[in-house]
Structures are given as structure tokens and as C-alpha cells.
Amino acid sequence: FTPEELYNYWEARNVNDYFRFGRSPYTDNIYCLVSCSIMRHFIEKAEEDFADGTDLRLRFSHDSGLMPFLSFARVNSFGAVVSDLDEVASYWRCFDIPMACNFQLVFFKGKKKDSPILLKALVNGREAILPFEAVTGPFYSWDDFKAYYMKLVEETEEYLSGYGK
């Protein structure tokens, strides 16, 4: 295959993944939207872990599970809504989420009881950008994270309750 043929093949696959897993205006986004239950579970379990002192929780998924989750969570540019198909590759690149991929939230808490909890988001070990303001550098407030995503989860759950009716 020529380099142009390989790129064209990748671009078709990339647009297909965007249609299936992303926030495409051409689809109903159902794979992306059902990730709200994962986010709810994530937040609830993190709160339980903070309360009982659990230091580590692992979850595992496939790339086809992580792509819609990152899109729902609007991590990096995966949450972009792109209507011009020629622009999809500028925001959505399926090679950023290979089969062996991961999303991590690393939590930081000071020694004082009332110290705020901060977090750093990582995608495949690289610092990730969340859709709200960081406290400093790549560090986000857990309270801001929880408020932003629980609002999004609740709005999505309400939408999904009427889906297909």
C-alpha cells in the first residue's frame, strides 16, 4: 500500500470509530452516553474508598469500552463534536486509544484532615486535560470533578430514561 492508501484506510476507520464511540452529531451517541453509569460508579466508589482508606482500585476495559468513556467524560479532545468529516482527525484519533490502553486518576491528599483532594488524569501514562479548570498545572480538584461529572451523569440519565420512547 502507498502511504496515501494507508492514510485513507486509517481515516475511514477513525471516522467509523468516531461515529460509533464519540459525540458525533450524525449518530445518537448511545455508546458514549451509556458510559454515564461507569462515571457514576467511579465517583461513588472513589467516595467510599476515601472514607474507608482504600488506596488502590483497578478497573479493566477494552479500547472499545474506553473510547466512549473518554468521549462521555470529554477527556482531551475525545469529547469534541465535529460536523465536518474532514476535521474529525484533528480531534479524534483512534490510535490514541490502542487495544492496550488505560485511563488513570491519581489522587493526592495533604496530611491535614481538611486538606482538599486533588487528582491528575492520565491517558496511557500521559497527562490528560479535563473539561473544567485545573487548580494548578495538571491537578484538578476532586470536588470540581465530582460536581462537573455528577451533573453530566444526571442529565444523561434523564435523557436516557426517555431514549427510544
XYZ file of C-alpha atoms in Angstrom:
165
model
C 0.000 0.000 0.000
C 1.119 3.524 -0.659
C 1.329 5.965 2.250
C -1.754 7.740 0.873
C -3.725 4.466 0.721
C -2.721 3.621 4.294
C -3.758 7.068 5.488
C -7.104 6.805 3.674
C -7.728 3.405 5.279
C -6.899 4.787 8.716
C -9.041 7.885 8.162
C -12.067 5.727 7.266
C -11.545 3.602 10.391
C -11.062 6.706 12.511
C -14.321 8.289 11.300
C -16.106 4.978 11.890
C -14.828 4.862 15.493
C -15.897 8.473 15.968
C -19.403 7.659 14.709
C -19.676 4.617 16.985
C -17.940 5.814 20.161
C -17.774 9.596 20.012
C -20.135 12.531 20.324
C -20.920 12.665 16.628
C -23.826 14.849 15.511
C -24.584 12.145 12.897
C -25.393 9.397 15.393
C -27.402 9.002 18.565
C -24.187 8.696 20.658
C -25.600 5.788 22.631
C -22.216 4.102 23.266
C -20.891 7.367 24.608
C -23.956 8.175 26.680
C -24.262 4.832 28.449
C -20.803 5.499 29.872
C -22.592 7.733 32.377
C -23.189 4.637 34.520
C -19.447 3.944 34.583
C -18.747 7.514 35.674
C -21.411 7.312 38.410
C -19.913 4.047 39.683
C -16.427 5.526 39.540
C -17.395 8.557 41.633
C -19.374 6.548 44.181
C -16.571 4.008 44.655
C -13.942 6.764 44.966
C -16.004 8.384 47.734
C -16.255 5.007 49.513
C -12.505 4.493 49.096
C -11.729 7.896 50.604
C -13.966 7.093 53.575
C -12.571 3.626 54.306
C -8.927 4.301 53.440
C -8.675 2.125 50.323
C -5.537 3.208 48.484
C -5.936 1.484 45.134
C -8.804 0.461 42.900
C -8.280 -1.012 39.456
C -10.779 -1.419 36.638
C -10.116 -3.020 33.310
C -11.637 -2.483 29.899
C -11.006 -2.807 26.190
C -10.346 0.074 23.822
C -13.975 -0.136 22.675
C -15.008 0.493 26.294
C -12.521 3.272 26.933
C -13.209 5.267 23.754
C -16.862 6.018 24.598
C -15.975 6.659 28.248
C -13.322 9.238 27.306
C -15.793 10.790 24.893
C -18.505 10.977 27.553
C -16.006 12.445 30.019
C -14.705 14.882 27.374
C -11.107 13.946 28.167
C -8.543 15.605 25.905
C -10.294 16.183 22.587
C -12.340 12.975 22.654
C -15.460 14.896 23.643
C -15.364 17.130 20.575
C -18.492 17.348 18.444
C -17.285 17.582 14.849
C -19.724 18.076 11.980
C -17.156 18.354 9.160
C -15.865 14.839 8.461
C -12.625 16.258 7.061
C -11.931 17.691 10.541
C -12.527 14.512 12.580
C -8.839 13.561 12.559
C -7.983 16.930 14.133
C -9.931 15.965 17.278
C -10.466 12.220 17.295
C -7.556 9.847 16.671
C -8.347 6.211 17.330
C -4.632 5.371 17.559
C -4.509 7.355 20.814
C -6.597 4.554 22.355
C -4.967 1.269 21.308
C -6.201 -2.120 22.499
C -3.741 -1.985 25.393
C -4.776 1.347 26.880
C -5.569 2.876 30.231
C -7.157 5.830 31.944
C -5.914 6.693 35.427
C -6.921 9.132 38.085
C -4.167 9.595 40.640
C -5.365 11.195 43.861
C -3.353 13.445 46.160
C -4.326 14.461 49.689
C -2.421 16.528 52.199
C -1.699 15.297 55.720
C -4.260 17.611 57.349
C -7.733 16.136 57.758
C -9.398 19.011 55.891
C -6.873 19.093 53.017
C -8.603 19.147 49.641
C -8.248 16.101 47.423
C -6.546 16.785 44.119
C -6.260 14.482 41.150
C -4.264 14.123 37.999
C -5.815 12.407 34.973
C -3.635 10.236 32.740
C -4.388 8.521 29.436
C -1.833 5.855 28.636
C 0.503 7.395 31.191
C 0.333 10.899 29.714
C -1.265 13.872 31.458
C -4.811 14.385 30.229
C -6.945 17.504 30.019
C -10.360 17.538 31.674
C -13.180 19.866 30.545
C -13.057 22.201 33.529
C -10.445 24.432 35.089
C -7.458 22.850 36.799
C -6.386 24.048 40.249
C -2.783 24.282 39.124
C -0.852 22.683 36.280
C -2.303 19.221 35.597
C -4.014 18.979 39.007
C -7.800 19.164 39.376
C -9.997 19.435 42.441
C -11.909 16.262 43.344
C -14.862 18.443 44.384
C -14.872 20.123 40.951
C -14.521 16.734 39.245
C -17.429 15.309 41.217
C -19.670 18.344 40.672
C -18.995 18.541 36.935
C -19.431 14.858 36.210
C -22.374 14.164 38.528
C -24.297 16.965 36.808
C -23.411 15.439 33.429
C -24.342 11.940 34.661
C -27.718 13.099 35.977
C -28.544 14.994 32.763
C -27.570 11.964 30.694
C -29.553 9.543 32.863
C -32.615 11.766 32.436
C -32.122 11.806 28.655
C -31.608 8.047 28.529
C -34.742 7.384 30.594
C -36.759 8.575 27.601
C -34.496 7.102 24.924
C -36.369 5.166 22.256
C -39.814 6.034 23.597
